[in-house]
Short mmCIF file of N, CA, C and O in Angstrom, two decimals:
data_model
loop_
_atom_site.label_atom_id
_atom_site.label_comp_id
_atom_site.label_asym_id
_atom_site.label_seq_id
_atom_site.Cartn_x
_atom_site.Cartn_y
_atom_site.Cartn_z
N MET L 1 10.59 19.83 12.00
CA MET L 1 11.16 18.72 10.93
C MET L 1 9.44 17.87 11.18
O MET L 1 9.17 17.72 11.83
N SER L 2 9.52 17.54 9.40
CA SER L 2 8.42 16.43 9.05
C SER L 2 8.79 14.99 9.92
O SER L 2 9.51 14.73 9.70
N ASN L 3 7.62 14.58 9.75
CA ASN L 3 7.44 13.34 10.58
C ASN L 3 6.84 12.30 9.04
O ASN L 3 6.99 11.12 9.40
N SER L 4 6.97 12.77 7.76
CA SER L 4 6.52 12.25 6.44
C SER L 4 7.50 11.53 6.24
O SER L 4 9.14 11.94 6.02
N SER L 5 7.72 10.56 4.94
CA SER L 5 8.46 9.67 3.98
C SER L 5 8.22 9.92 3.30
O SER L 5 6.98 8.87 3.07
N TYR L 6 8.88 9.69 2.02
CA TYR L 6 8.62 9.48 0.46
C TYR L 6 9.63 8.17 -0.12
O TYR L 6 10.79 8.25 0.31
N PHE L 7 8.79 7.44 -0.40
CA PHE L 7 9.28 6.09 -0.68
C PHE L 7 9.21 5.53 -2.53
O PHE L 7 9.17 4.71 -2.78
N ASP L 8 8.78 6.64 -3.09
CA ASP L 8 8.27 6.11 -4.58
C ASP L 8 9.59 6.97 -5.42
O ASP L 8 9.13 8.19 -5.98
N ALA L 9 10.67 6.68 -5.78
CA ALA L 9 11.77 7.33 -6.46
C ALA L 9 11.89 6.83 -7.53
O ALA L 9 12.10 7.67 -8.52
N ALA L 10 10.62 5.84 -8.10
CA ALA L 10 10.71 5.74 -9.22
C ALA L 10 11.70 4.94 -9.96
O ALA L 10 12.36 4.43 -9.68
N THR L 11 12.23 5.55 -11.08
CA THR L 11 13.40 5.67 -12.25
C THR L 11 14.38 6.47 -11.45
O THR L 11 15.37 6.82 -12.11
N ALA L 12 14.51 7.27 -10.52
CA ALA L 12 15.48 8.67 -10.24
C ALA L 12 16.56 7.54 -9.15
O ALA L 12 17.34 8.37 -9.22
N ALA L 13 16.28 6.58 -8.90
CA ALA L 13 17.14 6.11 -7.82
C ALA L 13 17.30 4.39 -8.19
O ALA L 13 16.15 3.74 -8.40
N PRO L 14 18.26 3.58 -8.55
CA PRO L 14 18.15 2.25 -8.02
C PRO L 14 17.85 1.81 -7.05
O PRO L 14 17.75 2.22 -5.77
N PRO L 15 17.37 0.85 -6.92
CA PRO L 15 16.32 -0.03 -5.74
C PRO L 15 17.85 -0.19 -4.45
O PRO L 15 18.93 -0.68 -5.06
N HIS L 16 17.65 0.03 -3.39
CA HIS L 16 18.48 -0.63 -2.18
C HIS L 16 18.80 -1.95 -2.40
O HIS L 16 17.49 -3.07 -3.16
N SER L 17 20.16 -2.31 -2.03
CA SER L 17 20.59 -3.75 -1.95
C SER L 17 20.00 -5.10 -1.57
O SER L 17 19.21 -5.79 -1.77
N VAL L 18 19.18 -4.51 -0.24
CA VAL L 18 18.05 -5.11 0.75
C VAL L 18 16.99 -5.24 -0.17
O VAL L 18 16.33 -6.47 -0.32
N THR L 19 16.36 -4.58 -0.81
CA THR L 19 15.27 -4.71 -1.31
C THR L 19 15.21 -5.44 -2.66
O THR L 19 14.35 -6.38 -3.20
N SER L 20 16.50 -5.40 -3.28
CA SER L 20 16.55 -6.30 -4.82
C SER L 20 16.56 -7.53 -4.30
O SER L 20 15.89 -8.58 -4.94
N GLN L 21 16.85 -7.74 -3.40
CA GLN L 21 17.12 -9.38 -2.09
C GLN L 21 16.04 -9.98 -2.52
O GLN L 21 15.09 -10.87 -2.28
N ALA L 22 15.37 -9.01 -1.57
CA ALA L 22 13.83 -9.26 -0.97
C ALA L 22 12.77 -9.25 -2.34
O ALA L 22 12.28 -10.73 -2.16
N LEU L 23 12.68 -8.64 -3.31
CA LEU L 23 12.26 -8.78 -4.36
C LEU L 23 12.67 -10.44 -5.33
O LEU L 23 12.02 -10.91 -5.92
N LEU L 24 13.87 -10.40 -5.51
CA LEU L 24 14.08 -11.73 -5.85
C LEU L 24 13.64 -13.01 -5.44
O LEU L 24 13.35 -13.94 -6.02
N ALA L 25 13.88 -13.18 -4.33
CA ALA L 25 13.04 -13.91 -2.81
C ALA L 25 11.47 -14.21 -3.62
O ALA L 25 11.54 -15.64 -3.24
N ALA L 26 10.86 -13.56 -3.52
CA ALA L 26 9.78 -13.09 -3.48
C ALA L 26 9.31 -13.95 -4.49
O ALA L 26 8.47 -14.37 -4.70
N MET L 27 9.89 -13.36 -6.22
CA MET L 27 9.87 -13.65 -7.22
C MET L 27 10.53 -15.51 -7.31
O MET L 27 9.55 -16.23 -8.03
N THR L 28 11.36 -15.65 -6.77
CA THR L 28 11.91 -17.03 -6.63
C THR L 28 10.45 -18.16 -5.71
O THR L 28 10.05 -18.63 -6.12
N ASP L 29 10.54 -17.70 -4.67
CA ASP L 29 9.60 -18.20 -3.59
C ASP L 29 8.30 -17.85 -3.54
O ASP L 29 7.62 -18.73 -2.72
N GLY L 30 8.02 -16.79 -3.59
CA GLY L 30 6.69 -16.29 -3.01
C GLY L 30 5.79 -15.88 -4.57
O GLY L 30 4.95 -15.03 -4.43
N TRP L 31 5.85 -16.37 -5.35
CA TRP L 31 5.59 -16.18 -6.83
C TRP L 31 3.76 -16.33 -6.81
O TRP L 31 2.92 -15.86 -7.65
N THR L 32 2.98 -17.18 -6.25
CA THR L 32 1.81 -17.58 -6.05
C THR L 32 1.15 -16.64 -5.35
O THR L 32 1.64 -15.92 -4.36
N ASP L 33 -0.29 -16.71 -5.20
CA ASP L 33 -1.30 -15.93 -4.51
C ASP L 33 -1.14 -16.47 -3.27
O ASP L 33 -1.48 -17.49 -2.51
N PRO L 34 -0.68 -15.10 -2.30
CA PRO L 34 -0.72 -15.58 -0.83
C PRO L 34 -1.64 -15.94 -0.15
O PRO L 34 -2.11 -16.38 0.90
N ARG L 35 -2.82 -15.77 -1.05
CA ARG L 35 -4.30 -16.07 0.40
C ARG L 35 -4.88 -17.63 -0.16
O ARG L 35 -6.20 -17.77 0.49
N ARG L 36 -4.05 -18.36 -0.74
CA ARG L 36 -4.36 -19.85 -1.16
C ARG L 36 -3.85 -20.62 -0.22
O ARG L 36 -3.43 -20.05 0.64
N LEU L 37 -4.17 -21.68 -0.27
CA LEU L 37 -4.20 -23.10 1.26
C LEU L 37 -2.87 -23.71 0.47
O LEU L 37 -2.55 -24.35 1.35
N TYR L 38 -2.45 -24.06 -0.30
CA TYR L 38 -1.80 -24.81 -1.09
C TYR L 38 -0.06 -24.45 -0.93
O TYR L 38 -0.07 -23.60 -0.82
N GLY L 39 0.96 -25.10 -0.97
CA GLY L 39 2.14 -25.21 -0.22
C GLY L 39 3.25 -23.32 -0.87
O GLY L 39 3.43 -23.40 -0.09
N GLN L 40 2.96 -23.81 -2.25
CA GLN L 40 3.53 -22.56 -2.38
C GLN L 40 3.18 -21.33 -2.14
O GLN L 40 3.68 -20.01 -1.48
N ALA L 41 1.54 -21.35 -1.78
CA ALA L 41 0.95 -20.28 -1.54
C ALA L 41 1.30 -19.62 -0.24
O ALA L 41 1.38 -18.31 0.08
N ARG L 42 1.43 -21.07 0.58
CA ARG L 42 1.93 -20.91 2.18
C ARG L 42 3.20 -20.18 2.26
O ARG L 42 3.09 -19.27 3.18
N LYS L 43 3.98 -20.41 1.49
CA LYS L 43 5.45 -19.85 1.82
C LYS L 43 5.16 -18.13 0.68
O LYS L 43 5.68 -17.57 1.82
N ALA L 44 4.64 -17.73 -0.05
CA ALA L 44 4.08 -16.44 -0.12
C ALA L 44 3.36 -15.73 0.91
O ALA L 44 3.90 -15.06 0.78
N ARG L 45 2.63 -16.60 1.12
CA ARG L 45 1.90 -15.71 2.40
C ARG L 45 3.04 -15.39 3.68
O ARG L 45 2.93 -14.10 4.52
N GLN L 46 4.13 -16.20 4.42
CA GLN L 46 4.94 -16.18 4.94
C GLN L 46 6.30 -14.93 4.64
O GLN L 46 6.62 -14.33 5.45
N LEU L 47 6.07 -15.15 3.56
CA LEU L 47 7.03 -13.92 2.92
C LEU L 47 6.45 -12.56 2.86
O LEU L 47 7.18 -11.44 3.55
N LEU L 48 5.18 -12.52 2.84
CA LEU L 48 4.50 -11.65 2.57
C LEU L 48 4.60 -10.73 3.93
O LEU L 48 4.35 -9.82 4.42
N ASP L 49 3.94 -12.43 4.95
CA ASP L 49 3.59 -11.36 6.24
C ASP L 49 5.46 -11.14 7.07
O ASP L 49 5.18 -9.75 7.89
N ALA L 50 6.18 -11.53 6.92
CA ALA L 50 7.76 -10.96 7.24
C ALA L 50 7.93 -9.92 6.50
O ALA L 50 8.42 -8.94 7.48
N ALA L 51 7.34 -9.40 5.25
CA ALA L 51 7.82 -7.87 5.29
C ALA L 51 6.92 -7.08 5.67
O ALA L 51 7.58 -6.26 5.89
N ARG L 52 5.62 -7.64 6.24
CA ARG L 52 4.82 -6.60 6.63
C ARG L 52 5.57 -6.21 8.02
O ARG L 52 5.39 -5.15 8.26
N GLU L 53 5.95 -7.16 8.83
CA GLU L 53 6.08 -7.27 10.18
C GLU L 53 7.84 -6.51 9.90
O GLU L 53 7.82 -5.57 11.02
N SER L 54 8.54 -6.47 8.68
CA SER L 54 9.98 -5.40 9.05
C SER L 54 9.73 -4.47 8.63
O SER L 54 10.09 -3.46 9.32
N LEU L 55 8.48 -4.11 7.70
CA LEU L 55 8.20 -2.92 7.72
C LEU L 55 7.32 -2.13 8.73
O LEU L 55 8.22 -0.57 9.22
N ALA L 56 6.77 -2.81 9.60
CA ALA L 56 6.05 -2.31 10.75
C ALA L 56 7.14 -2.02 11.63
O ALA L 56 6.78 -0.66 12.32
N GLU L 57 8.27 -2.64 11.93
CA GLU L 57 9.06 -2.53 13.01
C GLU L 57 9.51 -1.14 12.66
O GLU L 57 10.36 -0.23 13.63
N GLN L 58 9.89 -0.95 11.34
CA GLN L 58 11.00 -0.17 11.30
C GLN L 58 10.17 1.21 11.13
O GLN L 58 11.05 2.38 11.24
N PHE L 59 9.30 1.21 11.50
CA PHE L 59 8.34 3.00 11.47
C PHE L 59 7.86 2.60 12.78
O PHE L 59 6.88 3.69 12.88
N SER L 60 7.95 1.51 13.29
CA SER L 60 7.43 1.96 14.90
C SER L 60 5.77 1.72 14.90
O SER L 60 5.12 2.57 15.19
N ILE L 61 5.42 1.09 13.71
CA ILE L 61 3.94 1.02 13.95
C ILE L 61 3.46 -0.55 13.65
O ILE L 61 4.46 -1.33 13.90
N GLY L 62 1.91 -0.75 13.97
CA GLY L 62 1.71 -2.01 14.21
C GLY L 62 1.40 -2.38 13.12
O GLY L 62 0.84 -2.02 11.62
N THR L 63 1.28 -4.20 12.62
CA THR L 63 1.24 -4.34 11.39
C THR L 63 -0.08 -3.76 10.77
O THR L 63 -0.55 -4.15 9.45
N GLU L 64 -1.27 -3.97 11.60
CA GLU L 64 -2.36 -3.40 11.18
C GLU L 64 -2.11 -2.13 10.49
O GLU L 64 -3.50 -1.48 9.80
N GLU L 65 -1.67 -1.51 10.74
CA GLU L 65 -1.64 -0.02 10.19
C GLU L 65 -0.32 0.26 8.72
O GLU L 65 -0.98 1.13 8.57
N LEU L 66 -0.54 -1.10 8.24
CA LEU L 66 0.48 -1.04 7.08
C LEU L 66 -0.10 -1.43 6.04
O LEU L 66 -0.76 -2.55 5.97
N ARG L 67 -0.12 -0.92 4.78
CA ARG L 67 -0.87 -0.95 3.65
C ARG L 67 0.08 -1.26 2.90
O ARG L 67 1.38 -0.59 2.36
N ILE L 68 0.40 -2.73 2.29
CA ILE L 68 1.32 -2.96 1.01
C ILE L 68 0.53 -2.79 -0.53
O ILE L 68 -0.33 -3.78 -0.39
N CYS L 69 0.39 -1.91 -1.04
CA CYS L 69 0.06 -1.77 -2.63
C CYS L 69 0.92 -2.20 -3.37
O CYS L 69 2.06 -2.24 -3.67
N GLY L 70 0.24 -2.78 -4.89
CA GLY L 70 0.74 -3.02 -5.79
C GLY L 70 1.14 -2.41 -6.69
O GLY L 70 1.42 -2.28 -7.69
N SER L 71 0.40 -1.00 -6.53
CA SER L 71 0.76 0.65 -7.47
C SER L 71 0.39 1.42 -6.79
O SER L 71 -0.30 1.41 -5.84
N GLY L 72 1.13 2.23 -7.35
CA GLY L 72 0.68 3.64 -6.63
C GLY L 72 -1.15 4.51 -7.00
O GLY L 72 -1.40 5.09 -5.82
N SER L 73 -1.43 3.75 -7.87
CA SER L 73 -2.82 4.16 -8.07
C SER L 73 -3.73 3.51 -6.73
O SER L 73 -4.71 4.26 -6.30
N ALA L 74 -3.48 1.78 -6.44
CA ALA L 74 -3.90 1.57 -5.28
C ALA L 74 -3.84 2.38 -4.02
O ALA L 74 -4.77 2.22 -3.24
N ALA L 75 -2.59 2.74 -3.98
CA ALA L 75 -2.26 3.48 -2.69
C ALA L 75 -2.96 4.70 -2.45
O ALA L 75 -3.68 5.09 -1.86
N ALA L 76 -2.85 5.22 -3.51
CA ALA L 76 -4.05 6.54 -3.79
C ALA L 76 -4.90 6.80 -3.11
O ALA L 76 -6.02 7.32 -2.67
N ALA L 77 -5.84 5.47 -3.94
CA ALA L 77 -7.41 4.71 -3.59
C ALA L 77 -7.32 5.00 -2.09
O ALA L 77 -8.46 5.48 -1.66
N ILE L 78 -6.74 3.84 -1.75
CA ILE L 78 -6.50 3.87 -0.31
C ILE L 78 -6.21 4.86 0.72
O ILE L 78 -7.19 5.40 1.72
N ALA L 79 -5.58 6.02 0.04
CA ALA L 79 -5.24 7.24 1.13
C ALA L 79 -6.09 7.95 1.24
O ALA L 79 -6.81 8.46 1.96
N VAL L 80 -7.09 8.38 0.10
CA VAL L 80 -8.12 9.02 -0.25
C VAL L 80 -9.67 8.26 0.35
O VAL L 80 -10.31 9.29 1.41
N SER L 81 -9.77 6.88 0.51
CA SER L 81 -10.55 6.32 0.95
C SER L 81 -10.70 6.63 2.78
O SER L 81 -11.63 7.19 3.08
N GLY L 82 -9.14 6.53 3.19
CA GLY L 82 -9.00 6.92 4.28
C GLY L 82 -9.60 8.28 4.71
O GLY L 82 -10.04 8.29 5.94
N LEU L 83 -8.66 9.01 4.15
CA LEU L 83 -9.15 10.20 4.53
C LEU L 83 -10.61 10.85 4.33
O LEU L 83 -10.81 11.41 5.54
N LEU L 84 -11.20 10.48 3.82
CA LEU L 84 -12.87 10.42 3.58
C LEU L 84 -13.37 10.08 4.76
O LEU L 84 -14.51 10.76 5.36
N ALA L 85 -13.29 8.72 5.45
CA ALA L 85 -13.53 7.80 6.21
C ALA L 85 -12.85 9.24 7.45
O ALA L 85 -14.40 8.76 8.70
N GLY L 86 -11.98 9.42 7.77
CA GLY L 86 -11.89 9.65 9.02
C GLY L 86 -12.76 11.60 8.72
O GLY L 86 -13.05 11.64 9.94
N ARG L 87 -13.17 11.91 7.80
CA ARG L 87 -13.79 12.96 7.90
C ARG L 87 -15.70 12.62 7.81
O ARG L 87 -16.24 13.67 7.43
N ARG L 88 -15.98 11.68 7.73
CA ARG L 88 -17.41 11.31 7.24
C ARG L 88 -18.29 11.88 8.37
O ARG L 88 -19.13 12.43 7.63
N ARG L 89 -18.06 12.34 9.52
CA ARG L 89 -19.09 13.39 10.10
C ARG L 89 -19.39 14.44 9.64
O ARG L 89 -20.36 15.10 9.99
N THR L 90 -17.96 15.05 9.16
CA THR L 90 -18.20 16.45 8.43
C THR L 90 -18.82 16.58 7.26
O THR L 90 -19.12 17.54 6.56
N GLY L 91 -19.09 15.06 6.55
CA GLY L 91 -19.25 15.46 4.54
C GLY L 91 -18.32 14.62 4.20
O GLY L 91 -17.57 14.18 4.53
N ASN L 92 -18.49 14.64 2.75
CA ASN L 92 -17.39 13.51 2.27
C ASN L 92 -16.98 14.60 0.52
O ASN L 92 -16.90 14.31 -0.34
N VAL L 93 -16.82 15.92 1.10
CA VAL L 93 -16.22 16.84 0.20
C VAL L 93 -14.76 16.80 0.33
O VAL L 93 -13.98 16.59 1.49
N PHE L 94 -14.03 16.69 -1.12
CA PHE L 94 -12.23 16.26 -1.05
C PHE L 94 -12.38 17.93 -1.86
O PHE L 94 -12.04 17.69 -3.20
N VAL L 95 -10.97 18.25 -1.19
CA VAL L 95 -10.25 19.21 -2.10
C VAL L 95 -9.34 18.74 -2.43
O VAL L 95 -8.68 18.55 -1.66
N HIS L 96 -9.05 19.43 -3.72
CA HIS L 96 -7.70 19.27 -4.07
C HIS L 96 -7.17 19.89 -5.17
O HIS L 96 -8.11 20.64 -5.76
N SER L 97 -6.25 19.95 -5.63
CA SER L 97 -5.25 20.91 -6.29
C SER L 97 -5.87 20.22 -7.89
O SER L 97 -6.28 19.36 -8.20
N ALA L 98 -5.39 21.53 -8.99
CA ALA L 98 -6.28 21.22 -10.51
C ALA L 98 -5.31 20.17 -10.96
O ALA L 98 -5.42 19.89 -12.26
N ILE L 99 -4.14 19.98 -10.62
CA ILE L 99 -3.23 19.14 -11.21
C ILE L 99 -2.85 17.88 -10.53
O ILE L 99 -1.73 17.25 -10.81
N GLU L 100 -3.81 17.68 -9.78
CA GLU L 100 -3.27 16.32 -8.91
C GLU L 100 -3.38 15.02 -9.67
O GLU L 100 -3.73 15.00 -11.14
N HIS L 101 -2.75 14.31 -9.59
CA HIS L 101 -2.70 12.90 -10.15
C HIS L 101 -3.93 12.19 -10.50
O HIS L 101 -5.42 12.22 -9.26
N SER L 102 -3.62 11.41 -11.57
CA SER L 102 -5.34 11.28 -12.15
C SER L 102 -5.78 10.15 -10.71
O SER L 102 -6.74 9.59 -11.07
N ALA L 103 -5.32 9.40 -10.52
CA ALA L 103 -5.39 8.05 -9.43
C ALA L 103 -6.38 8.79 -7.91
O ALA L 103 -7.20 8.32 -8.03
N VAL L 104 -6.09 10.12 -7.81
CA VAL L 104 -6.77 10.42 -6.80
C VAL L 104 -7.76 11.28 -7.08
O VAL L 104 -8.55 10.88 -6.12
N LEU L 105 -8.25 11.54 -8.15
CA LEU L 105 -9.24 12.38 -8.48
C LEU L 105 -10.05 10.84 -9.13
O LEU L 105 -10.97 11.32 -8.68
N HIS L 106 -9.47 9.81 -9.36
CA HIS L 106 -10.76 8.88 -9.72
C HIS L 106 -11.08 8.14 -8.55
O HIS L 106 -12.35 7.70 -8.16
N ALA L 107 -10.40 8.01 -7.70
CA ALA L 107 -10.25 7.92 -6.23
C ALA L 107 -11.73 8.32 -5.62
O ALA L 107 -12.66 8.24 -5.03
N ALA L 108 -11.28 9.93 -5.57
CA ALA L 108 -12.33 10.86 -5.07
C ALA L 108 -13.66 10.74 -5.58
O ALA L 108 -14.63 11.10 -4.97
N ASP L 109 -13.59 10.54 -6.64
CA ASP L 109 -14.79 10.63 -7.68
C ASP L 109 -15.93 9.43 -7.49
O ASP L 109 -16.94 10.08 -7.15
N ARG L 110 -15.22 8.39 -7.02
CA ARG L 110 -15.72 7.46 -6.78
C ARG L 110 -16.39 7.51 -5.33
O ARG L 110 -17.85 6.90 -5.45
N HIS L 111 -15.57 7.93 -4.47
CA HIS L 111 -16.52 8.14 -3.18
C HIS L 111 -17.25 9.34 -3.14
O HIS L 111 -18.33 8.90 -2.50
N THR L 112 -16.95 10.49 -3.93
CA THR L 112 -18.30 11.49 -3.43
C THR L 112 -19.32 11.20 -4.19
O THR L 112 -20.21 11.48 -4.05
N GLU L 113 -18.92 10.59 -5.66
CA GLU L 113 -20.45 9.82 -5.96
C GLU L 113 -21.43 9.00 -5.68
O GLU L 113 -22.49 9.05 -5.68
N ALA L 114 -20.78 8.29 -4.73
CA ALA L 114 -21.42 7.07 -3.91
C ALA L 114 -22.03 7.37 -3.17
O ALA L 114 -22.55 6.85 -1.76
N GLY L 115 -21.60 9.11 -2.17
CA GLY L 115 -22.67 9.35 -1.16
C GLY L 115 -21.41 9.64 0.10
O GLY L 115 -21.94 9.64 0.79
N GLY L 116 -20.18 9.11 0.05
CA GLY L 116 -19.16 9.05 0.94
C GLY L 116 -17.77 8.10 1.13
O GLY L 116 -18.50 7.67 0.35
N ALA L 117 -17.40 8.15 2.04
CA ALA L 117 -16.39 6.76 2.60
C ALA L 117 -17.19 5.55 2.67
O ALA L 117 -18.18 5.49 3.49
#
């Protein structure tokens, strides 16, 4: 049995009700940049941190092991970077299929052209 999870249902399924509630809260109270220091930004940081802690707990991982990305392209770039960083001792070759998503191909190209991860 596989230990992986697939979370990108895109338009194939409606969001879970808890997801919808969290999104609404984030849009209502956490709409600003959580890296800033003013009041609304601190609220956004609290919401983001709470989401990160909840997800990490659900997956039994540490919060530092979790990446929340704004897009699938950003997630693909992080995945490729992590893969190449983990293989740094053996080189920067990245083998992929001919029909790989363009975000994966672009991330791989950036890393291999730069001489590694």
